[in-house]
Tab-separated table of C-alpha atoms in Angstrom:
chain	number	residue	atom	x	y	z
A	1	UNK	CA	0.070	0.060	0.004
A	2	UNK	CA	2.942	2.063	0.823
A	3	UNK	CA	4.560	1.805	-2.510
A	4	UNK	CA	1.129	2.236	-4.402
A	5	UNK	CA	0.674	5.694	-2.451
A	6	UNK	CA	4.227	6.669	-3.246
A	7	UNK	CA	3.827	5.850	-7.112
A	8	UNK	CA	0.609	7.734	-7.258
A	9	UNK	CA	2.219	10.637	-5.607
A	10	UNK	CA	4.985	10.524	-8.121
A	11	UNK	CA	2.424	10.539	-10.933
A	12	UNK	CA	0.673	13.753	-9.601
A	13	UNK	CA	3.949	15.440	-9.279
A	14	UNK	CA	5.039	14.383	-12.773
A	15	UNK	CA	1.672	15.708	-14.033
A	16	UNK	CA	2.481	19.148	-12.463
A	17	UNK	CA	5.953	19.451	-13.853
A	18	UNK	CA	4.710	18.328	-17.204
A	19	UNK	CA	2.136	21.023	-17.167
A	20	UNK	CA	4.694	23.768	-16.293
A	21	UNK	CA	7.226	22.331	-19.092
A	22	UNK	CA	4.419	22.111	-21.727
A	23	UNK	CA	4.391	26.032	-21.499
A	24	UNK	CA	7.828	25.918	-23.275
A	25	UNK	CA	7.429	22.530	-25.076
A	26	UNK	CA	5.142	22.264	-28.020
A	27	UNK	CA	5.166	18.300	-28.086
A	28	UNK	CA	4.382	18.282	-24.407
A	29	UNK	CA	1.591	20.784	-24.752
A	30	UNK	CA	-0.171	18.666	-27.348
A	31	UNK	CA	-0.076	15.807	-24.872
A	32	UNK	CA	-1.289	17.939	-21.986
A	33	UNK	CA	-4.188	19.462	-24.196
A	34	UNK	CA	-5.042	15.781	-25.824
A	35	UNK	CA	-5.508	14.344	-22.284
A	36	UNK	CA	-7.945	16.819	-21.385
A	37	UNK	CA	-10.152	15.446	-24.315
A	38	UNK	CA	-9.712	11.844	-23.733
A	39	UNK	CA	-13.089	11.157	-21.810
A	40	UNK	CA	-15.161	13.474	-23.542
A	41	UNK	CA	-14.186	11.846	-26.816
A	42	UNK	CA	-14.951	8.338	-25.341
A	43	UNK	CA	-18.354	9.325	-24.178
A	44	UNK	CA	-19.281	10.633	-27.540
A	45	UNK	CA	-18.070	7.509	-29.426
A	46	UNK	CA	-18.548	4.538	-27.109
A	47	UNK	CA	-21.937	3.618	-25.911
A	48	UNK	CA	-22.838	1.351	-23.124
A	49	UNK	CA	-24.195	-1.318	-25.443
A	50	UNK	CA	-21.044	-1.455	-27.677
A	51	UNK	CA	-18.693	-4.434	-27.680
A	52	UNK	CA	-15.223	-3.032	-27.631
A	53	UNK	CA	-11.535	-3.713	-28.111
A	54	UNK	CA	-8.981	-1.540	-26.274
A	55	UNK	CA	-5.497	-1.167	-27.988
A	56	UNK	CA	-2.835	0.586	-26.217
A	57	UNK	CA	0.580	1.863	-27.349
A	58	UNK	CA	3.328	4.021	-26.215
A	59	UNK	CA	4.178	5.568	-29.544
A	60	UNK	CA	4.262	5.159	-33.130
A	61	UNK	CA	6.788	2.321	-33.127
A	62	UNK	CA	4.610	0.222	-30.901
A	63	UNK	CA	1.616	1.016	-32.941
A	64	UNK	CA	3.367	-0.454	-36.043
A	65	UNK	CA	4.502	-3.357	-33.906
A	66	UNK	CA	0.863	-4.080	-32.953
A	67	UNK	CA	-0.875	-3.172	-36.265
A	68	UNK	CA	-0.824	-6.803	-37.657
A	69	UNK	CA	-2.538	-8.209	-34.316
A	70	UNK	CA	-5.010	-5.241	-34.310
A	71	UNK	CA	-5.872	-5.688	-38.048
A	72	UNK	CA	-6.315	-9.536	-37.575
A	73	UNK	CA	-8.516	-9.099	-34.597
A	74	UNK	CA	-10.499	-6.332	-36.165
A	75	UNK	CA	-11.037	-8.543	-39.175
A	76	UNK	CA	-12.506	-11.385	-37.151
A	77	UNK	CA	-14.831	-9.111	-35.218
A	78	UNK	CA	-15.850	-6.318	-37.626
A	79	UNK	CA	-18.759	-5.383	-35.367
A	80	UNK	CA	-16.533	-4.343	-32.396
A	81	UNK	CA	-15.751	-0.903	-31.748
A	82	UNK	CA	-11.867	-0.109	-31.380
A	83	UNK	CA	-10.415	2.474	-29.004
A	84	UNK	CA	-6.813	3.145	-29.614
A	85	UNK	CA	-4.711	4.850	-27.067
A	86	UNK	CA	-1.253	6.490	-27.175
A	87	UNK	CA	0.991	7.748	-24.261
A	88	UNK	CA	2.991	9.737	-26.588
A	89	UNK	CA	2.138	12.800	-29.000
A	90	UNK	CA	4.401	11.278	-31.613
A	91	UNK	CA	2.053	8.321	-31.928
A	92	UNK	CA	-1.188	10.168	-31.508
A	93	UNK	CA	-0.582	13.038	-34.028
A	94	UNK	CA	0.575	10.614	-36.735
A	95	UNK	CA	-2.086	8.179	-36.117
A	96	UNK	CA	-5.044	9.907	-34.736
A	97	UNK	CA	-7.110	9.097	-38.011
A	98	UNK	CA	-6.081	5.573	-38.482
A	99	UNK	CA	-8.835	3.456	-40.003
A	100	UNK	CA	-8.142	0.590	-37.576
A	101	UNK	CA	-9.817	2.484	-34.638
A	102	UNK	CA	-13.335	4.094	-34.133
A	103	UNK	CA	-11.722	6.487	-31.591
A	104	UNK	CA	-8.052	7.473	-30.924
A	105	UNK	CA	-7.141	8.996	-27.651
A	106	UNK	CA	-4.438	9.908	-25.401
A	107	UNK	CA	-4.027	7.481	-22.357
A	108	UNK	CA	-5.054	9.407	-19.182
A	109	UNK	CA	-2.352	9.684	-16.610
A	110	UNK	CA	-1.780	6.577	-14.537
A	111	UNK	CA	-4.052	7.407	-11.440
A	112	UNK	CA	-6.668	5.079	-9.904
A	113	UNK	CA	-9.467	7.512	-10.454
A	114	UNK	CA	-8.483	7.878	-14.201
A	115	UNK	CA	-8.162	4.018	-14.589
A	116	UNK	CA	-11.552	3.496	-13.164
A	117	UNK	CA	-13.123	6.299	-15.259
A	118	UNK	CA	-11.636	5.108	-18.441
A	119	UNK	CA	-12.721	1.447	-17.924
A	120	UNK	CA	-16.139	2.480	-17.197
A	121	UNK	CA	-16.398	4.100	-20.406
A	122	UNK	CA	-14.671	1.709	-22.480
A	123	UNK	CA	-15.878	-1.391	-20.904
A	124	UNK	CA	-13.317	-3.527	-23.135
A	125	UNK	CA	-14.021	-7.105	-24.120
A	126	UNK	CA	-10.224	-7.486	-24.943
A	127	UNK	CA	-7.273	-5.209	-23.993
A	128	UNK	CA	-3.949	-5.383	-25.884
A	129	UNK	CA	-0.943	-3.575	-24.647
A	130	UNK	CA	2.207	-3.506	-26.831
A	131	UNK	CA	5.867	-4.157	-25.670
A	132	UNK	CA	6.799	-1.993	-22.674
A	133	UNK	CA	3.554	-0.290	-21.638
A	134	UNK	CA	3.224	-1.259	-17.935
A	135	UNK	CA	0.970	1.229	-16.150
A	136	UNK	CA	0.306	-0.142	-12.523
A	137	UNK	CA	-2.724	1.570	-11.584
A	138	UNK	CA	-4.470	0.798	-14.860
A	139	UNK	CA	-3.379	-2.883	-14.442
A	140	UNK	CA	-4.424	-3.245	-10.914
A	141	UNK	CA	-8.073	-2.093	-11.850
A	142	UNK	CA	-7.976	-4.327	-14.779
A	143	UNK	CA	-7.204	-7.271	-12.731
A	144	UNK	CA	-9.650	-6.258	-10.110
A	145	UNK	CA	-12.453	-6.303	-12.881
A	146	UNK	CA	-11.159	-9.606	-14.100
A	147	UNK	CA	-10.864	-8.140	-17.760
A	148	UNK	CA	-9.249	-10.005	-20.462
A	149	UNK	CA	-5.754	-8.080	-20.995
A	150	UNK	CA	-2.615	-9.339	-22.796
A	151	UNK	CA	0.695	-7.872	-23.469
A	152	UNK	CA	2.204	-8.668	-26.993
A	153	UNK	CA	5.574	-8.472	-28.315
A	154	UNK	CA	7.163	-8.070	-24.751
A	155	UNK	CA	10.853	-7.577	-24.088
A	156	UNK	CA	12.249	-7.657	-20.678
A	157	UNK	CA	15.677	-6.920	-19.131
A	158	UNK	CA	16.890	-8.149	-15.940
A	159	UNK	CA	17.891	-4.615	-14.754
A	160	UNK	CA	14.281	-3.611	-14.907
A	161	UNK	CA	12.319	-2.895	-11.653
A	162	UNK	CA	10.117	-5.915	-12.013
A	163	UNK	CA	12.987	-8.105	-11.261
A	164	UNK	CA	14.511	-6.203	-8.344
A	165	UNK	CA	13.982	-6.363	-4.689
A	166	UNK	CA	12.345	-2.915	-4.631
A	167	UNK	CA	10.098	-3.391	-7.605
A	168	UNK	CA	7.037	-5.268	-5.816
A	169	UNK	CA	4.531	-2.782	-7.025
A	170	UNK	CA	5.617	-2.759	-10.553
A	171	UNK	CA	5.889	-6.544	-10.350
A	172	UNK	CA	2.445	-6.939	-9.063
A	173	UNK	CA	1.213	-4.826	-12.108
A	174	UNK	CA	2.249	-7.562	-14.469
A	175	UNK	CA	-0.324	-9.979	-13.244
A	176	UNK	CA	-2.998	-7.677	-14.525
A	177	UNK	CA	-2.292	-9.484	-17.926
A	178	UNK	CA	-3.999	-12.789	-18.414
A	179	UNK	CA	-1.221	-13.713	-20.680
A	180	UNK	CA	2.098	-12.235	-21.889
A	181	UNK	CA	3.759	-12.960	-25.275
A	182	UNK	CA	7.315	-12.349	-25.339
A	183	UNK	CA	9.712	-11.779	-28.161
A	184	UNK	CA	12.312	-14.070	-26.738
A	185	UNK	CA	13.120	-17.031	-24.476
A	186	UNK	CA	15.082	-14.717	-22.051
A	187	UNK	CA	12.128	-12.515	-21.417
A	188	UNK	CA	9.933	-15.526	-20.701
A	189	UNK	CA	12.602	-16.969	-18.259
A	190	UNK	CA	12.757	-13.518	-16.546
A	191	UNK	CA	8.879	-13.631	-15.891
A	192	UNK	CA	8.892	-17.244	-14.867
A	193	UNK	CA	11.447	-16.164	-12.441
A	194	UNK	CA	8.948	-14.062	-10.520
A	195	UNK	CA	6.414	-16.783	-10.864
A	196	UNK	CA	4.415	-15.227	-13.854
A	197	UNK	CA	3.869	-18.416	-15.758
A	198	UNK	CA	1.088	-17.453	-18.329
A	199	UNK	CA	3.614	-16.662	-20.776
A	200	UNK	CA	4.535	-17.672	-24.361
A	201	UNK	CA	7.232	-17.008	-26.645
A	202	UNK	CA	5.644	-15.721	-29.925
A	203	UNK	CA	8.475	-13.633	-31.387
A	204	UNK	CA	8.270	-10.167	-32.620
A	205	UNK	CA	5.121	-9.048	-34.539
A	206	UNK	CA	7.283	-6.487	-36.510
A	207	UNK	CA	8.413	-9.247	-38.705
A	208	UNK	CA	4.823	-9.950	-39.706
A	209	UNK	CA	4.252	-6.256	-40.122
A	210	UNK	CA	7.205	-5.682	-42.470
A	211	UNK	CA	6.161	-9.034	-44.249
A	212	UNK	CA	2.711	-7.366	-45.274
A	213	UNK	CA	4.675	-4.833	-47.078
A	214	UNK	CA	5.403	-7.433	-49.743
A	215	UNK	CA	1.472	-7.965	-50.210
A	216	UNK	CA	0.881	-4.414	-51.422
A	217	UNK	CA	1.766	-2.310	-54.358
A	218	UNK	CA	4.929	-0.541	-53.587
A	219	UNK	CA	4.903	1.354	-56.839
A	220	UNK	CA	6.144	5.092	-56.489
A	221	UNK	CA	6.153	6.669	-59.785
A	222	UNK	CA	8.562	9.661	-58.950
A	223	UNK	CA	11.045	7.355	-57.422
A	224	UNK	CA	10.762	4.995	-60.260
A	225	UNK	CA	11.418	7.969	-62.790
A	226	UNK	CA	14.352	9.172	-60.743
A	227	UNK	CA	16.090	5.586	-60.330
A	228	UNK	CA	15.984	5.179	-63.920
A	229	UNK	CA	17.041	1.558	-63.715
A	230	UNK	CA	20.170	2.570	-61.964
A	231	UNK	CA	21.627	1.153	-58.813
A	232	UNK	CA	20.075	2.901	-56.076
A	233	UNK	CA	20.950	3.498	-52.378
A	234	UNK	CA	18.384	4.586	-49.941
A	235	UNK	CA	19.286	6.406	-46.793
A	236	UNK	CA	16.434	5.916	-44.342
A	237	UNK	CA	15.471	8.087	-41.315
A	238	UNK	CA	18.780	9.884	-41.344
A	239	UNK	CA	20.091	12.329	-38.716
A	240	UNK	CA	22.939	14.816	-38.810
A	241	UNK	CA	25.316	12.160	-37.518
A	242	UNK	CA	24.288	9.826	-40.149
A	243	UNK	CA	24.718	12.594	-42.735
A	244	UNK	CA	28.392	13.159	-41.912
A	245	UNK	CA	28.871	9.244	-42.540
A	246	UNK	CA	27.668	9.275	-46.257
A	247	UNK	CA	28.067	12.787	-47.292
A	248	UNK	CA	31.713	12.465	-48.464
A	249	UNK	CA	30.874	9.302	-50.433
A	250	UNK	CA	28.093	11.071	-52.621
A	251	UNK	CA	30.160	14.190	-53.277
A	252	UNK	CA	33.338	12.355	-54.119
A	253	UNK	CA	31.508	9.874	-56.599
A	254	UNK	CA	29.836	12.314	-58.869
A	255	UNK	CA	30.544	10.237	-61.868
A	256	UNK	CA	29.459	6.819	-60.412
A	257	UNK	CA	26.317	5.539	-62.092
A	258	UNK	CA	24.372	5.166	-58.867
A	259	UNK	CA	21.255	7.199	-57.626
A	260	UNK	CA	20.726	8.065	-53.899
A	261	UNK	CA	17.616	8.623	-51.942
A	262	UNK	CA	17.754	10.383	-48.691
A	263	UNK	CA	14.851	10.249	-46.432
A	264	UNK	CA	15.777	12.522	-43.274
A	265	UNK	CA	14.053	12.010	-40.178
A	266	UNK	CA	13.560	15.822	-39.568
A	267	UNK	CA	11.820	17.120	-42.739
A	268	UNK	CA	11.622	20.832	-41.616
A	269	UNK	CA	12.364	23.075	-44.313
A	270	UNK	CA	15.509	24.574	-42.519
A	271	UNK	CA	17.150	21.154	-41.954
A	272	UNK	CA	16.230	19.893	-45.457
A	273	UNK	CA	17.833	23.290	-46.994
A	274	UNK	CA	20.857	22.729	-44.938
A	275	UNK	CA	21.183	19.065	-46.120
A	276	UNK	CA	20.741	19.990	-49.682
A	277	UNK	CA	23.482	22.731	-49.402
A	278	UNK	CA	25.952	20.150	-48.460
A	279	UNK	CA	25.701	18.203	-51.583
A	280	UNK	CA	27.612	19.228	-54.456
A	281	UNK	CA	25.764	16.963	-56.901
A	282	UNK	CA	22.581	17.598	-58.750
A	283	UNK	CA	19.800	17.222	-56.118
A	284	UNK	CA	15.777	17.504	-56.021
A	285	UNK	CA	13.542	17.342	-53.110
A	286	UNK	CA	10.099	15.968	-53.093
A	287	UNK	CA	8.893	19.474	-52.026
A	288	UNK	CA	10.197	20.909	-55.284
A	289	UNK	CA	8.619	18.443	-57.668
A	290	UNK	CA	6.690	19.761	-60.890
A	291	UNK	CA	4.863	18.018	-63.652
A	292	UNK	CA	7.532	18.148	-66.457
A	293	UNK	CA	10.795	17.469	-64.643
A	294	UNK	CA	13.077	14.832	-65.833
A	295	UNK	CA	13.922	13.241	-62.665
A	296	UNK	CA	16.396	10.850	-64.265
A	297	UNK	CA	18.752	13.738	-64.626
A	298	UNK	CA	19.216	13.992	-60.663
A	299	UNK	CA	21.742	12.024	-58.765
A	300	UNK	CA	20.011	12.688	-55.360
A	301	UNK	CA	16.403	12.708	-54.209
A	302	UNK	CA	15.738	14.146	-50.901
A	303	UNK	CA	12.507	12.693	-49.626
A	304	UNK	CA	11.248	15.499	-47.400
A	305	UNK	CA	7.991	14.046	-46.917
A	306	UNK	CA	6.336	11.292	-44.716
A	307	UNK	CA	4.570	7.972	-45.898
A	308	UNK	CA	6.926	6.721	-48.657
A	309	UNK	CA	10.043	5.265	-46.842
A	310	UNK	CA	8.710	1.786	-46.766
A	311	UNK	CA	7.882	1.664	-50.443
A	312	UNK	CA	11.102	3.709	-51.138
A	313	UNK	CA	13.110	0.807	-49.840
A	314	UNK	CA	11.576	-1.592	-52.545
A	315	UNK	CA	13.697	0.340	-54.971
A	316	UNK	CA	16.955	0.036	-53.055
A	317	UNK	CA	19.636	-2.064	-54.033
A	318	UNK	CA	21.438	-1.137	-50.702
A	319	UNK	CA	20.088	0.617	-47.666
A	320	UNK	CA	21.480	2.716	-44.872
A	321	UNK	CA	19.326	2.964	-41.885
A	322	UNK	CA	19.759	6.006	-39.603
A	323	UNK	CA	20.066	6.708	-35.992
A	324	UNK	CA	22.869	4.447	-35.242
A	325	UNK	CA	25.629	6.980	-35.877
A	326	UNK	CA	24.623	9.155	-33.025
A	327	UNK	CA	22.517	8.522	-29.799
A	328	UNK	CA	19.083	8.950	-31.115
A	329	UNK	CA	18.625	5.143	-31.414
A	330	UNK	CA	18.540	3.060	-34.399
A	331	UNK	CA	15.542	3.011	-36.798
A	332	UNK	CA	13.869	0.078	-37.960
A	333	UNK	CA	16.157	-2.231	-40.045
A	334	UNK	CA	13.514	-4.691	-40.750
A	335	UNK	CA	11.614	-2.448	-43.105
A	336	UNK	CA	14.481	-2.837	-45.762
A	337	UNK	CA	15.539	-6.214	-44.844
A	338	UNK	CA	12.083	-7.628	-46.122
A	339	UNK	CA	13.170	-6.626	-49.604
A	340	UNK	CA	16.243	-8.628	-49.363
A	341	UNK	CA	19.065	-5.943	-49.695
A	342	UNK	CA	22.151	-5.382	-47.764
A	343	UNK	CA	22.009	-2.801	-44.891
A	344	UNK	CA	24.515	-0.480	-43.411
A	345	UNK	CA	24.062	1.220	-40.027
A	346	UNK	CA	26.074	3.357	-37.585
A	347	UNK	CA	28.113	2.076	-34.715
A	348	UNK	CA	25.462	2.236	-31.853
A	349	UNK	CA	23.134	-0.758	-32.227
A	350	UNK	CA	23.724	-2.791	-28.936
A	351	UNK	CA	20.033	-2.022	-27.666
A	352	UNK	CA	18.561	-3.611	-31.015
A	353	UNK	CA	18.860	-7.405	-30.902
A	354	UNK	CA	17.723	-7.666	-34.554
A	355	UNK	CA	20.754	-5.607	-35.619
A	356	UNK	CA	23.127	-7.541	-33.619
A	357	UNK	CA	21.758	-10.915	-35.037
A	358	UNK	CA	21.960	-9.621	-38.486
A	359	UNK	CA	25.555	-8.369	-37.887
A	360	UNK	CA	26.540	-11.830	-36.802
A	361	UNK	CA	24.587	-13.476	-39.655
A	362	UNK	CA	26.536	-11.010	-42.199
A	363	UNK	CA	23.382	-9.163	-43.671
A	364	UNK	CA	24.055	-5.959	-41.830
A	365	UNK	CA	27.408	-3.997	-41.610
A	366	UNK	CA	27.942	-1.507	-38.656
A	367	UNK	CA	30.348	1.437	-39.373
A	368	UNK	CA	31.950	3.998	-37.092
A	369	UNK	CA	33.581	6.372	-39.640
A	370	UNK	CA	33.220	7.949	-42.936
A	371	UNK	CA	36.189	6.120	-44.446
A	372	UNK	CA	34.913	2.877	-43.177
A	373	UNK	CA	31.402	3.696	-44.790
A	374	UNK	CA	32.963	4.564	-47.991
A	375	UNK	CA	34.893	1.267	-48.128
A	376	UNK	CA	31.774	-0.740	-47.157
A	377	UNK	CA	29.503	0.939	-49.624
A	378	UNK	CA	31.977	0.836	-52.466
A	379	UNK	CA	32.327	-2.954	-52.074
A	380	UNK	CA	28.650	-3.395	-52.299
A	381	UNK	CA	28.229	-1.187	-55.298
A	382	UNK	CA	30.998	-2.927	-57.208
A	383	UNK	CA	30.535	-6.526	-56.024
A	384	UNK	CA	27.205	-8.016	-57.392
A	385	UNK	CA	27.840	-11.439	-55.765
A	386	UNK	CA	28.566	-9.777	-52.272
A	387	UNK	CA	25.470	-7.552	-52.645
A	388	UNK	CA	23.105	-10.664	-53.374
A	389	UNK	CA	24.656	-12.748	-50.648
A	390	UNK	CA	24.139	-10.030	-47.978
A	391	UNK	CA	20.586	-9.406	-49.326
A	392	UNK	CA	19.678	-13.204	-49.188
A	393	UNK	CA	20.746	-13.104	-45.471
A	394	UNK	CA	18.455	-10.318	-44.557
A	395	UNK	CA	15.473	-11.809	-46.642
A	396	UNK	CA	15.965	-15.272	-44.906
A	397	UNK	CA	16.188	-13.519	-41.592
A	398	UNK	CA	12.660	-11.915	-41.974
A	399	UNK	CA	10.979	-15.105	-43.454
A	400	UNK	CA	12.323	-17.292	-40.598
A	401	UNK	CA	10.785	-15.019	-37.888
A	402	UNK	CA	7.367	-14.476	-38.974
A	403	UNK	CA	4.398	-16.039	-37.329
A	404	UNK	CA	4.014	-14.014	-34.093
A	405	UNK	CA	0.391	-12.903	-35.169
A	406	UNK	CA	-0.746	-16.639	-35.832
A	407	UNK	CA	0.301	-17.580	-32.172
A	408	UNK	CA	-1.360	-14.678	-30.702
A	409	UNK	CA	-4.582	-14.905	-32.669
A	410	UNK	CA	-4.772	-18.560	-31.845
A	411	UNK	CA	-4.656	-17.766	-27.976
A	412	UNK	CA	-7.232	-14.936	-28.582
A	413	UNK	CA	-9.571	-17.038	-30.428
A	414	UNK	CA	-9.358	-20.169	-28.054
């Protein structure tokens, strides 16, 4: 009881601090304003007679991870209403109009009163949380009501509070889930070590998610026109530290018969202008497209828009995935891997098991300097056999890890 009170006090204090900080931070302000509207939106959309599913994700990455399961469950039960909640503005703002849900809201702060009110309004038949989302007050209320809640694609580490002597309140929250599907055996063993035994290894639903990309039409006419049947390198979700790795290669190889697509993580006009100014080869941005341009004349295409990166990877012969050159966090390497191409990344990848595995297998190469980048990319461009061998490794890795959605749906439908 003491730990619960301490946790709740911490939530209230955090709420106060966030509201003050929101006066100076637009992203925090979005969350504060959005949470004020959660209950009114639920009251308007969800009626007491409705049968409902509640899907919850921290942010956009978790949403993409859970989406194959959300879609499968929705397809099985089309008459159910879906409530989708996010904790982070970066998830909510991008997916607030997603067709998978009838209403998209911010998760209220984790207080007992909020949990009771939220569950009273939603009254979910099934609850799916994704990966890391463990909110004790919500989960204790879920357990009290004996609701069907599961956690999918969970990944645990032994240094987390659930597995420490001081983490009893956080640990007890896990028992609010009827079942937990983990990404790996290590996470399963950690849970069994605290006597949580309703656990299965399903793998990572992200493999199913990216595999679905192969089932859709990935045609992007302007990228096709730009590529012009040349070898193409796509730099996905790049940050300034990533730019430093590859910029010299592009500028030093003006006569190389290769095209480059850069999809920066930051697409603000000032950043894109700065990026373009560093290139001394013929470059065009998506925002500059007009009807009668000959895109084949350009060496670099800057994709300063959202929504095209996954399809852009289908045109790549080689991909560089950003985030690993600095400390922002490596972006999703599975998106290009599904197309069976070799992948280059920066030096910081230790927190990303799929990157570690693919490096060991030989499908991904980690680089810590511009010179190392130049050597690796040049080898892949000039050696067709090497490029195919590494691409086959990434493709095989994806194929061998699909199936998590089937395992989870088998449980849900049993």
